[in-house]
Amino acid sequence: MKNNIRILFTVVLFSFVCTTATAQRRAKKKADEDTHEWRYEIECVGTGTEGNYLLKVWSFSKRPHVAAEQAKKNAVHGVIFKGVPAGDRGCVSQPALARNANLEEEKAAFFENFFMEGGKYQKFVNLTTNGAIAQGDRMKIGRREYKIGVIVSVNKALLRKDLEDAGILRGLSSGF
């Protein structure tokens, strides 16, 4: 009798662990799909320390916690490819680090690895509020989607240096 209960308990526990792991993989896959569409809005919310941008990134997703996590990827992507528009808090417009409009396509393999889950992008960005979302920064759009605003800090100077060292961007001293 005790062996049957142990076996049953083991089977139930194993099933639960497998189901949870599968659900987490699906959520991460969906998050990556949302990110690869690069649907986000970016705005300056203040000046950070030298070489850093303090940004609010608005990410879109069906799951609010997914949008908040993807905001870090979106912030780095925005600094590299979109630039940062001027804001009303003393912010001046900042051009994109990439001057070549086709850079993302030309260096697709590099950026695929760079932005993968747990990728190198994480080295250059921090959530300033530890992922907490202010009440006005969580909006439901339509029936099944959220727009989530998260404040992040991006170390632009370190990001630029790393991309230059990797041969992705030309150095500022190269004249381009």
CSV table of N, CA and C in Angstrom, one decimal:
chain,number,residue,atom,x,y,z
A,1,MET,N,0.8,-1.2,0.0
A,1,MET,CA,0.0,0.0,0.0
A,1,MET,C,0.9,1.3,0.0
A,2,LYS,N,1.9,1.3,0.9
A,2,LYS,CA,2.8,2.5,0.9
A,2,LYS,C,3.5,2.7,-0.4
A,3,ASN,N,3.9,1.6,-1.0
A,3,ASN,CA,4.6,1.7,-2.3
A,3,ASN,C,3.7,2.3,-3.4
A,4,ASN,N,2.4,1.9,-3.4
A,4,ASN,CA,1.5,2.4,-4.4
A,4,ASN,C,1.3,3.9,-4.2
A,5,ILE,N,1.2,4.3,-2.9
A,5,ILE,CA,1.1,5.8,-2.7
A,5,ILE,C,2.3,6.5,-3.1
A,6,ARG,N,3.5,6.0,-2.8
A,6,ARG,CA,4.7,6.6,-3.2
A,6,ARG,C,4.8,6.7,-4.7
A,7,ILE,N,4.4,5.7,-5.4
A,7,ILE,CA,4.5,5.7,-6.9
A,7,ILE,C,3.5,6.7,-7.4
A,8,LEU,N,2.3,6.7,-6.9
A,8,LEU,CA,1.3,7.7,-7.3
A,8,LEU,C,1.8,9.1,-7.1
A,9,PHE,N,2.3,9.3,-5.9
A,9,PHE,CA,2.8,10.7,-5.6
A,9,PHE,C,3.9,11.1,-6.5
A,10,THR,N,4.8,10.2,-6.8
A,10,THR,CA,6.0,10.4,-7.7
A,10,THR,C,5.4,10.8,-9.1
A,11,VAL,N,4.5,10.0,-9.6
A,11,VAL,CA,3.9,10.2,-10.9
A,11,VAL,C,3.2,11.6,-11.0
A,12,VAL,N,2.4,11.9,-10.0
A,12,VAL,CA,1.8,13.2,-9.9
A,12,VAL,C,2.8,14.4,-9.9
A,13,LEU,N,3.8,14.2,-9.1
A,13,LEU,CA,4.8,15.3,-8.9
A,13,LEU,C,5.6,15.4,-10.3
A,14,PHE,N,5.9,14.3,-10.9
A,14,PHE,CA,6.6,14.4,-12.2
A,14,PHE,C,5.8,15.1,-13.2
A,15,SER,N,4.5,14.7,-13.3
A,15,SER,CA,3.6,15.4,-14.2
A,15,SER,C,3.5,16.9,-14.0
A,16,PHE,N,3.4,17.3,-12.8
A,16,PHE,CA,3.3,18.7,-12.4
A,16,PHE,C,4.6,19.4,-12.9
A,17,VAL,N,5.8,18.9,-12.6
A,17,VAL,CA,7.0,19.5,-13.0
A,17,VAL,C,7.1,19.6,-14.5
A,18,CYS,N,6.7,18.6,-15.2
A,18,CYS,CA,6.8,18.6,-16.7
A,18,CYS,C,5.9,19.6,-17.3
A,19,THR,N,4.7,19.7,-16.7
A,19,THR,CA,3.7,20.7,-17.2
A,19,THR,C,4.1,22.1,-16.9
A,20,THR,N,4.7,22.4,-15.8
A,20,THR,CA,5.2,23.7,-15.4
A,20,THR,C,6.3,24.1,-16.3
A,21,ALA,N,7.3,23.2,-16.6
A,21,ALA,CA,8.4,23.5,-17.4
A,21,ALA,C,8.0,23.8,-18.9
A,22,THR,N,7.0,23.0,-19.3
A,22,THR,CA,6.5,23.3,-20.7
A,22,THR,C,5.8,24.6,-20.8
A,23,ALA,N,5.0,25.0,-19.8
A,23,ALA,CA,4.4,26.3,-19.8
A,23,ALA,C,5.4,27.4,-19.8
A,24,GLN,N,6.5,27.3,-19.0
A,24,GLN,CA,7.5,28.3,-19.0
A,24,GLN,C,8.2,28.5,-20.3
A,25,ARG,N,8.5,27.3,-21.0
A,25,ARG,CA,9.1,27.4,-22.3
A,25,ARG,C,8.2,28.1,-23.3
A,26,ARG,N,6.9,27.8,-23.2
A,26,ARG,CA,5.9,28.4,-24.1
A,26,ARG,C,5.9,29.9,-23.9
A,27,ALA,N,5.9,30.3,-22.6
A,27,ALA,CA,5.8,31.8,-22.3
A,27,ALA,C,7.1,32.5,-22.8
A,28,LYS,N,8.2,31.9,-22.6
A,28,LYS,CA,9.5,32.5,-23.1
A,28,LYS,C,9.5,32.5,-24.6
A,29,LYS,N,9.0,31.5,-25.3
A,29,LYS,CA,8.9,31.5,-26.8
A,29,LYS,C,8.0,32.6,-27.2
A,30,LYS,N,6.8,32.8,-26.6
A,30,LYS,CA,5.9,33.9,-26.9
A,30,LYS,C,6.5,35.2,-26.7
A,31,ALA,N,7.3,35.3,-25.6
A,31,ALA,CA,8.0,36.6,-25.3
A,31,ALA,C,9.0,36.9,-26.4
A,32,ASP,N,9.7,35.9,-26.8
A,32,ASP,CA,10.7,36.1,-27.9
A,32,ASP,C,10.0,36.5,-29.2
A,33,GLU,N,8.8,35.9,-29.5
A,33,GLU,CA,8.0,36.2,-30.7
A,33,GLU,C,7.6,37.7,-30.6
A,34,ASP,N,7.1,38.1,-29.5
A,34,ASP,CA,6.7,39.5,-29.3
A,34,ASP,C,7.9,40.4,-29.5
A,35,THR,N,9.0,40.1,-29.0
A,35,THR,CA,10.2,40.9,-29.1
A,35,THR,C,10.7,41.0,-30.5
A,36,HIS,N,10.7,39.9,-31.2
A,36,HIS,CA,11.2,39.9,-32.6
A,36,HIS,C,10.3,40.8,-33.5
A,37,GLU,N,9.1,41.1,-33.1
A,37,GLU,CA,8.3,42.1,-33.9
A,37,GLU,C,8.8,43.5,-33.6
A,38,TRP,N,9.5,43.7,-32.5
A,38,TRP,CA,10.0,45.0,-32.0
A,38,TRP,C,8.9,46.0,-32.0
A,39,ARG,N,7.8,45.7,-31.3
A,39,ARG,CA,6.8,46.6,-31.1
A,39,ARG,C,7.0,47.3,-29.7
A,40,TYR,N,7.4,48.5,-29.7
A,40,TYR,CA,7.6,49.2,-28.5
A,40,TYR,C,7.6,50.7,-28.8
A,41,GLU,N,7.5,51.5,-27.7
A,41,GLU,CA,7.7,53.0,-27.7
A,41,GLU,C,8.7,53.3,-26.7
A,42,ILE,N,9.5,54.3,-27.0
A,42,ILE,CA,10.6,54.6,-26.1
A,42,ILE,C,10.6,56.1,-25.9
A,43,GLU,N,10.8,56.6,-24.6
A,43,GLU,CA,10.9,58.0,-24.3
A,43,GLU,C,11.9,58.2,-23.2
A,44,CYS,N,12.5,59.4,-23.3
A,44,CYS,CA,13.4,59.8,-22.2
A,44,CYS,C,12.7,60.3,-21.0
A,45,VAL,N,13.1,59.9,-19.8
A,45,VAL,CA,12.5,60.3,-18.6
A,45,VAL,C,13.4,61.1,-17.7
A,46,GLY,N,14.6,61.3,-18.1
A,46,GLY,CA,15.6,62.0,-17.3
A,46,GLY,C,17.0,61.7,-17.8
A,47,THR,N,17.9,62.5,-17.2
A,47,THR,CA,19.3,62.3,-17.5
A,47,THR,C,19.9,61.4,-16.5
A,48,GLY,N,20.6,60.4,-16.9
A,48,GLY,CA,21.3,59.5,-16.0
A,48,GLY,C,22.7,60.0,-15.8
A,49,THR,N,23.5,59.1,-15.2
A,49,THR,CA,24.9,59.5,-15.0
A,49,THR,C,25.6,59.5,-16.4
A,50,GLU,N,26.8,60.0,-16.5
A,50,GLU,CA,27.5,60.2,-17.8
A,50,GLU,C,27.5,58.8,-18.5
A,51,GLY,N,27.0,58.9,-19.8
A,51,GLY,CA,27.1,57.7,-20.6
A,51,GLY,C,25.9,56.7,-20.4
A,52,ASN,N,24.9,57.2,-19.7
A,52,ASN,CA,23.7,56.4,-19.4
A,52,ASN,C,22.4,57.1,-19.9
A,53,TYR,N,21.4,56.4,-20.4
A,53,TYR,CA,20.1,56.9,-20.7
A,53,TYR,C,19.1,56.4,-19.7
A,54,LEU,N,18.3,57.3,-19.2
A,54,LEU,CA,17.2,56.9,-18.3
A,54,LEU,C,15.9,56.9,-19.2
A,55,LEU,N,15.3,55.8,-19.4
A,55,LEU,CA,14.2,55.7,-20.4
A,55,LEU,C,13.0,55.0,-19.9
A,56,LYS,N,11.9,55.4,-20.4
A,56,LYS,CA,10.6,54.6,-20.2
A,56,LYS,C,10.4,53.9,-21.5
A,57,VAL,N,10.2,52.6,-21.4
A,57,VAL,CA,9.9,51.8,-22.6
A,57,VAL,C,8.5,51.2,-22.4
A,58,TRP,N,7.7,51.4,-23.4
A,58,TRP,CA,6.4,50.9,-23.5
A,58,TRP,C,6.4,49.6,-24.4
A,59,SER,N,6.2,48.5,-23.8
A,59,SER,CA,6.2,47.2,-24.5
A,59,SER,C,4.7,46.7,-24.6
A,60,PHE,N,4.5,45.9,-25.6
A,60,PHE,CA,3.1,45.3,-25.8
A,60,PHE,C,3.2,43.8,-25.7
A,61,SER,N,2.2,43.2,-25.0
A,61,SER,CA,2.1,41.8,-24.9
A,61,SER,C,0.8,41.4,-24.4
A,62,LYS,N,0.5,40.1,-24.6
A,62,LYS,CA,-0.8,39.6,-24.0
A,62,LYS,C,-0.6,39.3,-22.5
A,63,ARG,N,0.6,39.2,-22.0
A,63,ARG,CA,0.9,39.0,-20.6
A,63,ARG,C,1.7,40.2,-20.0
A,64,PRO,N,1.2,40.8,-19.0
A,64,PRO,CA,1.9,42.0,-18.5
A,64,PRO,C,3.3,41.7,-18.0
A,65,HIS,N,3.6,40.6,-17.3
A,65,HIS,CA,4.9,40.3,-16.8
A,65,HIS,C,5.9,40.0,-18.0
A,66,VAL,N,5.4,39.5,-19.1
A,66,VAL,CA,6.2,39.3,-20.3
A,66,VAL,C,6.6,40.7,-20.9
A,67,ALA,N,5.7,41.6,-20.9
A,67,ALA,CA,6.0,42.9,-21.5
A,67,ALA,C,7.1,43.6,-20.6
A,68,ALA,N,7.0,43.5,-19.3
A,68,ALA,CA,7.9,44.1,-18.4
A,68,ALA,C,9.3,43.6,-18.6
A,69,GLU,N,9.4,42.3,-18.8
A,69,GLU,CA,10.8,41.7,-19.0
A,69,GLU,C,11.3,42.0,-20.3
A,70,GLN,N,10.5,42.1,-21.3
A,70,GLN,CA,10.9,42.4,-22.7
A,70,GLN,C,11.3,43.9,-22.8
A,71,ALA,N,10.9,44.7,-21.9
A,71,ALA,CA,11.3,46.1,-21.9
A,71,ALA,C,12.8,46.3,-22.0
A,72,LYS,N,13.5,45.4,-21.3
A,72,LYS,CA,15.0,45.5,-21.3
A,72,LYS,C,15.5,45.3,-22.7
A,73,LYS,N,15.1,44.3,-23.4
A,73,LYS,CA,15.5,44.1,-24.8
A,73,LYS,C,15.1,45.3,-25.6
A,74,ASN,N,13.9,45.7,-25.5
A,74,ASN,CA,13.4,46.8,-26.3
A,74,ASN,C,14.2,48.1,-26.1
A,75,ALA,N,14.6,48.3,-24.8
A,75,ALA,CA,15.4,49.5,-24.5
A,75,ALA,C,16.7,49.5,-25.3
A,76,VAL,N,17.4,48.4,-25.2
A,76,VAL,CA,18.7,48.3,-25.9
A,76,VAL,C,18.5,48.4,-27.4
A,77,HIS,N,17.5,47.7,-27.9
A,77,HIS,CA,17.2,47.7,-29.3
A,77,HIS,C,16.9,49.2,-29.7
A,78,GLY,N,16.2,49.9,-29.0
A,78,GLY,CA,15.9,51.3,-29.3
A,78,GLY,C,17.1,52.2,-29.3
A,79,VAL,N,18.0,52.0,-28.4
A,79,VAL,CA,19.2,52.8,-28.3
A,79,VAL,C,20.1,52.5,-29.5
A,80,ILE,N,20.1,51.2,-29.9
A,80,ILE,CA,21.0,50.9,-31.1
A,80,ILE,C,20.4,51.3,-32.4
A,81,PHE,N,19.1,51.1,-32.6
A,81,PHE,CA,18.5,51.2,-33.9
A,81,PHE,C,17.5,52.4,-34.1
A,82,LYS,N,16.9,52.9,-33.1
A,82,LYS,CA,15.9,53.9,-33.2
A,82,LYS,C,16.4,55.3,-32.7
A,83,GLY,N,17.2,55.3,-31.7
A,83,GLY,CA,17.5,56.5,-31.0
A,83,GLY,C,16.5,56.9,-30.0
A,84,VAL,N,16.7,58.0,-29.3
A,84,VAL,CA,15.8,58.4,-28.2
A,84,VAL,C,15.3,59.8,-28.5
A,85,PRO,N,14.0,59.9,-28.6
A,85,PRO,CA,13.4,61.3,-28.9
A,85,PRO,C,13.6,62.2,-27.7
A,86,ALA,N,13.6,63.5,-28.0
A,86,ALA,CA,13.7,64.5,-26.9
A,86,ALA,C,12.5,64.3,-26.0
A,87,GLY,N,12.7,64.6,-24.7
A,87,GLY,CA,11.6,64.6,-23.8
A,87,GLY,C,11.3,65.9,-23.1
A,88,ASP,N,10.3,65.9,-22.3
A,88,ASP,CA,10.0,67.2,-21.6
A,88,ASP,C,10.7,67.4,-20.3
A,89,ARG,N,11.6,66.5,-19.9
A,89,ARG,CA,12.3,66.5,-18.7
A,89,ARG,C,13.7,66.9,-18.8
A,90,GLY,N,14.0,67.8,-19.7
A,90,GLY,CA,15.4,68.2,-19.9
A,90,GLY,C,16.2,67.3,-20.8
A,91,CYS,N,15.5,66.4,-21.5
A,91,CYS,CA,16.2,65.4,-22.4
A,91,CYS,C,16.3,66.0,-23.8
A,92,VAL,N,17.5,65.7,-24.3
A,92,VAL,CA,17.7,66.1,-25.7
A,92,VAL,C,17.6,64.9,-26.6
A,93,SER,N,17.3,65.0,-27.8
A,93,SER,CA,17.2,63.9,-28.7
A,93,SER,C,18.6,63.2,-28.9
A,94,GLN,N,18.6,61.9,-28.9
A,94,GLN,CA,19.8,61.1,-29.1
A,94,GLN,C,19.7,60.3,-30.3
A,95,PRO,N,20.6,60.4,-31.2
A,95,PRO,CA,20.5,59.5,-32.4
A,95,PRO,C,20.8,58.1,-32.1
A,96,ALA,N,20.3,57.2,-33.0
A,96,ALA,CA,20.6,55.8,-32.8
A,96,ALA,C,22.1,55.5,-32.9
A,97,LEU,N,22.6,54.5,-32.2
A,97,LEU,CA,24.0,54.2,-32.3
A,97,LEU,C,24.4,53.7,-33.7
A,98,ALA,N,23.5,53.0,-34.4
A,98,ALA,CA,23.7,52.4,-35.7
A,98,ALA,C,23.3,53.5,-36.7
A,99,ARG,N,24.3,53.9,-37.5
A,99,ARG,CA,24.0,54.9,-38.6
A,99,ARG,C,23.5,54.2,-39.9
A,100,ASN,N,23.8,52.9,-40.0
A,100,ASN,CA,23.4,52.1,-41.1
A,100,ASN,C,22.0,51.6,-40.9
A,101,ALA,N,21.1,51.9,-41.8
A,101,ALA,CA,19.7,51.5,-41.6
A,101,ALA,C,19.5,50.0,-41.8
A,102,ASN,N,20.5,49.4,-42.5
A,102,ASN,CA,20.4,47.9,-42.8
A,102,ASN,C,21.2,47.1,-41.8
A,103,LEU,N,21.8,47.7,-40.8
A,103,LEU,CA,22.7,47.0,-39.9
A,103,LEU,C,22.1,45.7,-39.3
A,104,GLU,N,20.9,45.9,-38.9
A,104,GLU,CA,20.2,44.7,-38.2
A,104,GLU,C,20.1,43.5,-39.1
A,105,GLU,N,19.8,43.8,-40.4
A,105,GLU,CA,19.7,42.7,-41.3
A,105,GLU,C,21.1,42.2,-41.7
A,106,GLU,N,22.0,43.1,-41.9
A,106,GLU,CA,23.4,42.7,-42.3
A,106,GLU,C,24.1,41.8,-41.2
A,107,LYS,N,23.8,42.1,-40.0
A,107,LYS,CA,24.5,41.5,-38.9
A,107,LYS,C,23.4,40.6,-38.1
A,108,ALA,N,22.5,40.0,-38.8
A,108,ALA,CA,21.4,39.3,-38.2
A,108,ALA,C,21.9,38.2,-37.2
A,109,ALA,N,22.9,37.5,-37.6
A,109,ALA,CA,23.4,36.4,-36.7
A,109,ALA,C,23.9,37.0,-35.4
A,110,PHE,N,24.6,38.1,-35.5
A,110,PHE,CA,25.2,38.7,-34.2
A,110,PHE,C,24.0,39.1,-33.3
A,111,PHE,N,23.0,39.8,-33.9
A,111,PHE,CA,21.9,40.4,-33.1
A,111,PHE,C,21.0,39.3,-32.6
A,112,GLU,N,20.9,38.2,-33.3
A,112,GLU,CA,20.1,37.0,-32.9
A,112,GLU,C,20.7,36.5,-31.5
A,113,ASN,N,22.0,36.3,-31.5
A,113,ASN,CA,22.6,35.9,-30.3
A,113,ASN,C,22.6,36.9,-29.2
A,114,PHE,N,22.8,38.2,-29.6
A,114,PHE,CA,22.9,39.3,-28.7
A,114,PHE,C,21.6,39.5,-27.9
A,115,PHE,N,20.5,39.3,-28.6
A,115,PHE,CA,19.1,39.5,-28.0
A,115,PHE,C,18.5,38.2,-27.5
A,116,MET,N,19.2,37.1,-27.6
A,116,MET,CA,18.5,35.8,-27.2
A,116,MET,C,18.3,35.9,-25.7
A,117,GLU,N,17.4,35.0,-25.2
A,117,GLU,CA,17.1,34.9,-23.8
A,117,GLU,C,18.4,34.7,-23.0
A,118,GLY,N,18.7,35.6,-22.1
A,118,GLY,CA,20.0,35.5,-21.3
A,118,GLY,C,21.2,36.1,-22.1
A,119,GLY,N,20.9,36.8,-23.2
A,119,GLY,CA,21.9,37.2,-24.1
A,119,GLY,C,22.7,38.4,-23.5
A,120,LYS,N,23.7,38.8,-24.3
A,120,LYS,CA,24.6,39.9,-23.9
A,120,LYS,C,24.0,41.2,-23.6
A,121,TYR,N,22.8,41.5,-24.2
A,121,TYR,CA,22.1,42.8,-24.0
A,121,TYR,C,21.9,43.1,-22.6
A,122,GLN,N,21.8,42.1,-21.7
A,122,GLN,CA,21.5,42.3,-20.3
A,122,GLN,C,22.6,43.0,-19.6
A,123,LYS,N,23.8,42.9,-20.1
A,123,LYS,CA,25.0,43.6,-19.6
A,123,LYS,C,24.8,45.1,-19.6
A,124,PHE,N,24.0,45.7,-20.4
A,124,PHE,CA,23.9,47.1,-20.7
A,124,PHE,C,22.6,47.8,-20.1
A,125,VAL,N,21.7,47.0,-19.5
A,125,VAL,CA,20.4,47.6,-19.1
A,125,VAL,C,20.1,47.1,-17.7
A,126,ASN,N,19.4,48.0,-16.9
A,126,ASN,CA,18.9,47.7,-15.6
A,126,ASN,C,17.5,48.2,-15.5
A,127,LEU,N,16.6,47.4,-14.8
A,127,LEU,CA,15.3,47.9,-14.4
A,127,LEU,C,15.5,48.8,-13.2
A,128,THR,N,15.1,50.1,-13.3
A,128,THR,CA,15.4,51.0,-12.2
A,128,THR,C,14.4,50.8,-11.1
A,129,THR,N,13.3,50.2,-11.3
A,129,THR,CA,12.3,50.1,-10.2
A,129,THR,C,12.1,48.6,-9.9
A,130,ASN,N,13.2,47.8,-10.2
A,130,ASN,CA,13.1,46.4,-9.9
A,130,ASN,C,11.9,45.7,-10.5
A,131,GLY,N,11.5,46.2,-11.7
A,131,GLY,CA,10.4,45.6,-12.4
A,131,GLY,C,9.0,46.0,-11.9
A,132,ALA,N,8.9,46.8,-10.9
A,132,ALA,CA,7.6,47.3,-10.4
A,132,ALA,C,7.0,48.2,-11.4
A,133,ILE,N,5.7,48.0,-11.7
A,133,ILE,CA,5.0,48.8,-12.7
A,133,ILE,C,4.1,49.8,-12.0
A,134,ALA,N,4.3,51.1,-12.3
A,134,ALA,CA,3.4,52.1,-11.7
A,134,ALA,C,2.0,51.9,-12.2
A,135,GLN,N,1.0,52.3,-11.4
A,135,GLN,CA,-0.4,52.1,-11.7
A,135,GLN,C,-0.8,52.7,-13.1
A,136,GLY,N,-0.3,53.8,-13.5
A,136,GLY,CA,-0.6,54.4,-14.8
A,136,GLY,C,0.2,53.8,-15.9
A,137,ASP,N,1.1,52.9,-15.6
A,137,ASP,CA,2.0,52.4,-16.7
A,137,ASP,C,1.5,51.0,-17.1
A,138,ARG,N,0.3,50.6,-16.8
A,138,ARG,CA,-0.2,49.3,-17.2
A,138,ARG,C,-1.6,49.6,-17.8
A,139,MET,N,-1.7,49.4,-19.1
A,139,MET,CA,-2.9,49.7,-19.8
A,139,MET,C,-3.4,48.5,-20.6
A,140,LYS,N,-4.6,48.2,-20.5
A,140,LYS,CA,-5.2,47.2,-21.4
A,140,LYS,C,-5.6,47.8,-22.7
A,141,ILE,N,-5.1,47.2,-23.8
A,141,ILE,CA,-5.4,47.6,-25.1
A,141,ILE,C,-6.2,46.6,-25.8
A,142,GLY,N,-7.4,46.9,-26.2
A,142,GLY,CA,-8.3,45.9,-26.8
A,142,GLY,C,-8.7,44.8,-25.8
A,143,ARG,N,-8.9,43.6,-26.4
A,143,ARG,CA,-9.4,42.5,-25.5
A,143,ARG,C,-8.3,41.7,-24.9
A,144,ARG,N,-7.2,41.6,-25.6
A,144,ARG,CA,-6.2,40.6,-25.1
A,144,ARG,C,-4.8,41.1,-25.0
A,145,GLU,N,-4.6,42.4,-25.0
A,145,GLU,CA,-3.2,42.9,-25.0
A,145,GLU,C,-3.0,44.0,-24.0
A,146,TYR,N,-1.8,44.1,-23.5
A,146,TYR,CA,-1.4,45.1,-22.5
A,146,TYR,C,-0.3,46.0,-23.1
A,147,LYS,N,-0.3,47.2,-22.7
A,147,LYS,CA,0.8,48.2,-22.9
A,147,LYS,C,1.4,48.5,-21.6
A,148,ILE,N,2.7,48.1,-21.4
A,148,ILE,CA,3.3,48.2,-20.1
A,148,ILE,C,4.5,49.2,-20.2
A,149,GLY,N,4.5,50.2,-19.3
A,149,GLY,CA,5.6,51.1,-19.2
A,149,GLY,C,6.6,50.8,-18.1
A,150,VAL,N,7.9,50.6,-18.4
A,150,VAL,CA,8.9,50.3,-17.5
A,150,VAL,C,10.1,51.2,-17.6
A,151,ILE,N,10.6,51.7,-16.5
A,151,ILE,CA,11.7,52.7,-16.5
A,151,ILE,C,13.0,51.8,-16.4
A,152,VAL,N,13.9,52.1,-17.4
A,152,VAL,CA,15.1,51.3,-17.4
A,152,VAL,C,16.3,52.3,-17.6
A,153,SER,N,17.5,51.9,-17.2
A,153,SER,CA,18.7,52.6,-17.5
A,153,SER,C,19.5,51.8,-18.4
A,154,VAL,N,20.0,52.5,-19.5
A,154,VAL,CA,20.8,51.8,-20.5
A,154,VAL,C,22.2,52.5,-20.5
A,155,ASN,N,23.2,51.7,-20.4
A,155,ASN,CA,24.6,52.2,-20.4
A,155,ASN,C,25.0,52.3,-21.8
A,156,LYS,N,24.8,53.5,-22.4
A,156,LYS,CA,25.1,53.7,-23.8
A,156,LYS,C,26.6,53.6,-24.1
A,157,ALA,N,27.4,54.2,-23.2
A,157,ALA,CA,28.8,54.2,-23.5
A,157,ALA,C,29.4,52.8,-23.5
A,158,LEU,N,29.0,51.9,-22.6
A,158,LEU,CA,29.5,50.6,-22.6
A,158,LEU,C,29.0,49.8,-23.8
A,159,LEU,N,27.7,50.0,-24.1
A,159,LEU,CA,27.1,49.4,-25.3
A,159,LEU,C,27.8,49.7,-26.5
A,160,ARG,N,28.1,51.0,-26.7
A,160,ARG,CA,28.8,51.5,-27.9
A,160,ARG,C,30.2,50.8,-28.0
A,161,LYS,N,30.9,50.8,-26.9
A,161,LYS,CA,32.2,50.2,-26.9
A,161,LYS,C,32.2,48.8,-27.2
A,162,ASP,N,31.3,48.0,-26.7
A,162,ASP,CA,31.2,46.6,-26.9
A,162,ASP,C,30.8,46.3,-28.4
A,163,LEU,N,29.9,47.1,-29.0
A,163,LEU,CA,29.6,46.9,-30.4
A,163,LEU,C,30.7,47.3,-31.3
A,164,GLU,N,31.5,48.3,-30.9
A,164,GLU,CA,32.7,48.7,-31.7
A,164,GLU,C,33.7,47.6,-31.6
A,165,ASP,N,34.0,47.1,-30.4
A,165,ASP,CA,35.0,46.0,-30.3
A,165,ASP,C,34.6,44.8,-31.0
A,166,ALA,N,33.3,44.5,-31.2
A,166,ALA,CA,32.8,43.4,-32.0
A,166,ALA,C,32.8,43.6,-33.5
A,167,GLY,N,33.1,44.8,-33.9
A,167,GLY,CA,33.1,45.2,-35.3
A,167,GLY,C,31.8,45.5,-35.9
A,168,ILE,N,30.8,45.7,-35.0
A,168,ILE,CA,29.4,45.9,-35.5
A,168,ILE,C,29.3,47.4,-35.8
A,169,LEU,N,29.8,48.3,-35.0
A,169,LEU,CA,29.8,49.7,-35.2
A,169,LEU,C,31.2,50.3,-35.5
A,170,ARG,N,31.2,51.3,-36.2
A,170,ARG,CA,32.5,52.0,-36.4
A,170,ARG,C,32.8,52.9,-35.2
A,171,GLY,N,34.0,53.1,-34.9
A,171,GLY,CA,34.4,54.0,-33.8
A,171,GLY,C,34.1,55.4,-34.1
A,172,LEU,N,33.8,56.2,-33.1
A,172,LEU,CA,33.6,57.6,-33.3
A,172,LEU,C,34.7,58.3,-33.9
A,173,SER,N,35.9,57.9,-33.7
A,173,SER,CA,37.1,58.5,-34.3
A,173,SER,C,37.3,58.1,-35.7
A,174,SER,N,36.5,57.2,-36.3
A,174,SER,CA,36.7,56.8,-37.7
A,174,SER,C,36.2,57.8,-38.7
A,175,GLY,N,35.4,58.8,-38.2
A,175,GLY,CA,34.9,59.9,-39.0
A,175,GLY,C,33.5,59.5,-39.5
A,176,PHE,N,32.9,58.4,-39.1
A,176,PHE,CA,31.6,58.1,-39.6
A,176,PHE,C,30.7,57.9,-38.4
